[in-house]
Amino acid sequence: MALVIDNANTKLSKTGLADITVGDNLTFNDNFVKKPRLQSYTAVTDTPSIIGGTVTLNLDNANVFPVSLTANVTTLTTSNVPGSGRHVEIMIQFAQDAIGGRTVAWPSSFKWPGGNAGVLSTAANARDVLYGFTVDGGVTWNVTLVQDFK
């Protein structure tokens, strides 16, 4: 097997049939990976804290966010959203604490099916999952809420 780096055309190619094992991160610097076939992959998670009623979802860190509701969320924001023309997804699991009754104020950028905003389950220890995607750099997030996982 040979691994060939073509500096003139900035291409990397492999000949032979053996797998390539990478022992470190690969950084693509916003370049394409065409026609990947993924098997047994995971998504990176980041657990944001509620600070003064605010939760910030930093998309440089992850796209999946478990949020423990230990207080009401009055401001939910996203940061480092890739630019317009990119399909970007987020998934947030909201888990009520043992007290329950916690709420989340949805940002105006969240657009809901039929225009009806989702309402979180408020029972103690309830878990709801919000899925959303944007194609305009986070100006608009198309979101759905699946409630009361047990």
Short mmCIF file of N, CA, C and O in Angstrom, two decimals, residues 92-148:
data_model
loop_
_atom_site.label_atom_id
_atom_site.label_comp_id
_atom_site.label_asym_id
_atom_site.label_seq_id
_atom_site.Cartn_x
_atom_site.Cartn_y
_atom_site.Cartn_z
N ILE A 92 -30.37 18.63 21.42
CA ILE A 92 -30.26 19.01 22.83
C ILE A 92 -31.17 18.10 23.64
O ILE A 92 -32.36 17.98 23.33
N GLN A 93 -30.62 17.46 24.66
CA GLN A 93 -31.45 16.71 25.59
C GLN A 93 -31.61 17.57 26.84
O GLN A 93 -30.63 17.92 27.48
N PHE A 94 -32.85 17.93 27.13
CA PHE A 94 -33.16 18.67 28.34
C PHE A 94 -33.63 17.68 29.40
O PHE A 94 -34.61 16.96 29.18
N ALA A 95 -32.94 17.64 30.52
CA ALA A 95 -33.30 16.73 31.61
C ALA A 95 -33.67 17.56 32.84
O ALA A 95 -32.84 18.32 33.36
N GLN A 96 -34.92 17.42 33.27
CA GLN A 96 -35.35 18.09 34.50
C GLN A 96 -34.62 17.46 35.68
O GLN A 96 -34.34 16.26 35.69
N ASP A 97 -34.35 18.27 36.69
CA ASP A 97 -33.75 17.74 37.91
C ASP A 97 -34.84 17.06 38.75
O ASP A 97 -35.99 16.92 38.30
N ALA A 98 -34.50 16.64 39.96
CA ALA A 98 -35.45 15.93 40.82
C ALA A 98 -36.60 16.83 41.28
O ALA A 98 -37.63 16.32 41.74
N ILE A 99 -36.44 18.14 41.15
CA ILE A 99 -37.52 19.07 41.52
C ILE A 99 -38.48 19.25 40.35
O ILE A 99 -39.70 19.25 40.52
N GLY A 100 -37.95 19.39 39.15
CA GLY A 100 -38.78 19.60 37.97
C GLY A 100 -39.34 21.01 37.90
O GLY A 100 -38.97 21.89 38.69
N GLY A 101 -40.20 21.24 36.93
CA GLY A 101 -40.84 22.55 36.79
C GLY A 101 -39.99 23.59 36.08
O GLY A 101 -40.39 24.74 35.95
N ARG A 102 -38.81 23.20 35.61
CA ARG A 102 -37.91 24.16 34.94
C ARG A 102 -38.41 24.42 33.52
O ARG A 102 -38.96 23.55 32.87
N THR A 103 -38.20 25.64 33.06
CA THR A 103 -38.66 26.04 31.73
C THR A 103 -37.49 26.56 30.89
O THR A 103 -36.44 26.90 31.42
N VAL A 104 -37.72 26.61 29.58
CA VAL A 104 -36.74 27.17 28.64
C VAL A 104 -37.47 28.18 27.78
O VAL A 104 -38.51 27.87 27.20
N ALA A 105 -36.92 29.38 27.69
CA ALA A 105 -37.45 30.41 26.77
C ALA A 105 -36.76 30.20 25.42
O ALA A 105 -35.54 30.28 25.33
N TRP A 106 -37.55 29.87 24.40
CA TRP A 106 -36.99 29.59 23.09
C TRP A 106 -36.60 30.88 22.38
O TRP A 106 -37.33 31.87 22.42
N PRO A 107 -35.47 30.89 21.69
CA PRO A 107 -35.08 32.08 20.92
C PRO A 107 -36.02 32.29 19.74
O PRO A 107 -36.63 31.34 19.22
N SER A 108 -36.15 33.52 19.29
CA SER A 108 -37.03 33.83 18.16
C SER A 108 -36.52 33.19 16.87
O SER A 108 -37.28 33.03 15.92
N SER A 109 -35.26 32.79 16.82
CA SER A 109 -34.70 32.13 15.64
C SER A 109 -35.22 30.70 15.48
O SER A 109 -35.08 30.10 14.42
N PHE A 110 -35.85 30.13 16.53
CA PHE A 110 -36.40 28.78 16.46
C PHE A 110 -37.75 28.83 15.76
O PHE A 110 -38.66 29.53 16.20
N LYS A 111 -37.87 28.07 14.68
CA LYS A 111 -39.12 27.98 13.92
C LYS A 111 -39.67 26.57 14.09
O LYS A 111 -38.96 25.59 13.87
N TRP A 112 -40.93 26.48 14.47
CA TRP A 112 -41.57 25.23 14.87
C TRP A 112 -42.57 24.76 13.82
O TRP A 112 -43.16 25.58 13.12
N PRO A 113 -42.82 23.45 13.74
CA PRO A 113 -43.84 22.95 12.82
C PRO A 113 -45.20 23.60 13.13
O PRO A 113 -45.61 23.65 14.29
N GLY A 114 -45.84 24.15 12.12
CA GLY A 114 -47.14 24.80 12.31
C GLY A 114 -47.07 26.10 13.09
O GLY A 114 -48.10 26.68 13.43
N GLY A 115 -45.87 26.55 13.43
CA GLY A 115 -45.72 27.80 14.17
C GLY A 115 -45.99 27.68 15.66
O GLY A 115 -46.02 28.68 16.37
N ASN A 116 -46.19 26.45 16.16
CA ASN A 116 -46.50 26.25 17.58
C ASN A 116 -45.25 25.80 18.32
O ASN A 116 -44.77 24.68 18.12
N ALA A 117 -44.75 26.65 19.19
CA ALA A 117 -43.54 26.35 19.94
C ALA A 117 -43.74 25.16 20.86
O ALA A 117 -44.81 24.99 21.46
N GLY A 118 -42.72 24.32 20.96
CA GLY A 118 -42.77 23.17 21.86
C GLY A 118 -42.77 23.61 23.31
O GLY A 118 -42.24 24.66 23.66
N VAL A 119 -43.37 22.78 24.15
CA VAL A 119 -43.42 23.03 25.59
C VAL A 119 -42.73 21.86 26.27
O VAL A 119 -43.11 20.70 26.07
N LEU A 120 -41.72 22.16 27.08
CA LEU A 120 -40.98 21.10 27.76
C LEU A 120 -41.84 20.36 28.77
O LEU A 120 -42.71 20.95 29.42
N SER A 121 -41.55 19.09 28.93
CA SER A 121 -42.14 18.33 30.03
C SER A 121 -41.55 18.88 31.32
O SER A 121 -40.35 19.14 31.40
N THR A 122 -42.36 19.05 32.33
CA THR A 122 -41.88 19.68 33.56
C THR A 122 -41.87 18.74 34.77
O THR A 122 -41.50 19.16 35.86
N ALA A 123 -42.26 17.49 34.58
CA ALA A 123 -42.23 16.54 35.69
C ALA A 123 -40.79 16.34 36.16
O ALA A 123 -39.84 16.47 35.38
N ALA A 124 -40.63 16.02 37.42
CA ALA A 124 -39.31 15.73 37.95
C ALA A 124 -38.66 14.63 37.12
O ALA A 124 -39.31 13.64 36.76
N ASN A 125 -37.40 14.82 36.78
CA ASN A 125 -36.58 13.86 36.03
C ASN A 125 -37.05 13.60 34.60
O ASN A 125 -36.58 12.66 33.96
N ALA A 126 -37.97 14.41 34.07
CA ALA A 126 -38.42 14.24 32.67
C ALA A 126 -37.28 14.58 31.72
O ALA A 126 -36.42 15.41 32.02
N ARG A 127 -37.27 13.90 30.56
CA ARG A 127 -36.26 14.16 29.54
C ARG A 127 -36.95 14.39 28.21
O ARG A 127 -37.74 13.58 27.76
N ASP A 128 -36.62 15.51 27.57
CA ASP A 128 -37.11 15.85 26.24
C ASP A 128 -35.91 16.07 25.33
O ASP A 128 -34.83 16.47 25.79
N VAL A 129 -36.10 15.85 24.03
CA VAL A 129 -35.02 16.04 23.07
C VAL A 129 -35.47 17.02 21.99
O VAL A 129 -36.54 16.84 21.39
N LEU A 130 -34.67 18.04 21.77
CA LEU A 130 -34.91 19.01 20.72
C LEU A 130 -33.91 18.74 19.59
O LEU A 130 -32.72 18.57 19.85
N TYR A 131 -34.42 18.65 18.38
CA TYR A 131 -33.57 18.50 17.20
C TYR A 131 -33.80 19.72 16.33
O TYR A 131 -34.93 20.17 16.15
N GLY A 132 -32.73 20.28 15.78
CA GLY A 132 -32.87 21.42 14.90
C GLY A 132 -31.77 21.47 13.85
O GLY A 132 -30.72 20.85 14.01
N PHE A 133 -32.07 22.20 12.79
CA PHE A 133 -31.04 22.42 11.78
C PHE A 133 -31.21 23.81 11.19
O PHE A 133 -32.27 24.42 11.24
N THR A 134 -30.10 24.32 10.66
CA THR A 134 -30.08 25.62 10.01
C THR A 134 -29.31 25.50 8.70
O THR A 134 -28.43 24.65 8.57
N VAL A 135 -29.66 26.33 7.74
CA VAL A 135 -28.89 26.43 6.49
C VAL A 135 -28.50 27.89 6.23
O VAL A 135 -27.93 28.20 5.19
N ASP A 136 -28.80 28.76 7.19
CA ASP A 136 -28.51 30.18 7.01
C ASP A 136 -27.63 30.75 8.13
O ASP A 136 -27.77 31.90 8.52
N GLY A 137 -26.73 29.92 8.62
CA GLY A 137 -25.79 30.39 9.63
C GLY A 137 -26.40 30.63 11.00
O GLY A 137 -25.83 31.34 11.80
N GLY A 138 -27.56 30.03 11.27
CA GLY A 138 -28.19 30.17 12.58
C GLY A 138 -29.19 31.30 12.69
O GLY A 138 -29.75 31.53 13.75
N VAL A 139 -29.43 32.00 11.58
CA VAL A 139 -30.46 33.05 11.60
C VAL A 139 -31.82 32.40 11.88
O VAL A 139 -32.62 32.92 12.65
N THR A 140 -32.05 31.23 11.26
CA THR A 140 -33.27 30.46 11.46
C THR A 140 -32.90 29.02 11.78
O THR A 140 -32.09 28.42 11.05
N TRP A 141 -33.47 28.49 12.84
CA TRP A 141 -33.33 27.07 13.19
C TRP A 141 -34.70 26.42 13.04
O TRP A 141 -35.67 26.86 13.66
N ASN A 142 -34.81 25.38 12.21
CA ASN A 142 -36.04 24.60 12.10
C ASN A 142 -35.95 23.52 13.16
O ASN A 142 -35.04 22.68 13.11
N VAL A 143 -36.87 23.53 14.13
CA VAL A 143 -36.73 22.66 15.30
C VAL A 143 -37.99 21.85 15.57
O VAL A 143 -39.11 22.25 15.21
N THR A 144 -37.79 20.71 16.20
CA THR A 144 -38.87 19.88 16.72
C THR A 144 -38.49 19.43 18.12
O THR A 144 -37.30 19.33 18.44
N LEU A 145 -39.50 19.14 18.92
CA LEU A 145 -39.28 18.70 20.30
C LEU A 145 -40.00 17.37 20.49
O LEU A 145 -41.20 17.27 20.24
N VAL A 146 -39.27 16.37 20.92
CA VAL A 146 -39.84 15.07 21.26
C VAL A 146 -39.84 14.98 22.77
O VAL A 146 -38.80 15.20 23.41
N GLN A 147 -41.00 14.66 23.33
CA GLN A 147 -41.16 14.80 24.77
C GLN A 147 -41.21 13.49 25.55
O GLN A 147 -41.60 12.45 25.01
N ASP A 148 -40.82 13.63 26.80
CA ASP A 148 -41.04 12.67 27.87
C ASP A 148 -40.47 11.29 27.60
O ASP A 148 -41.18 10.29 27.62
#
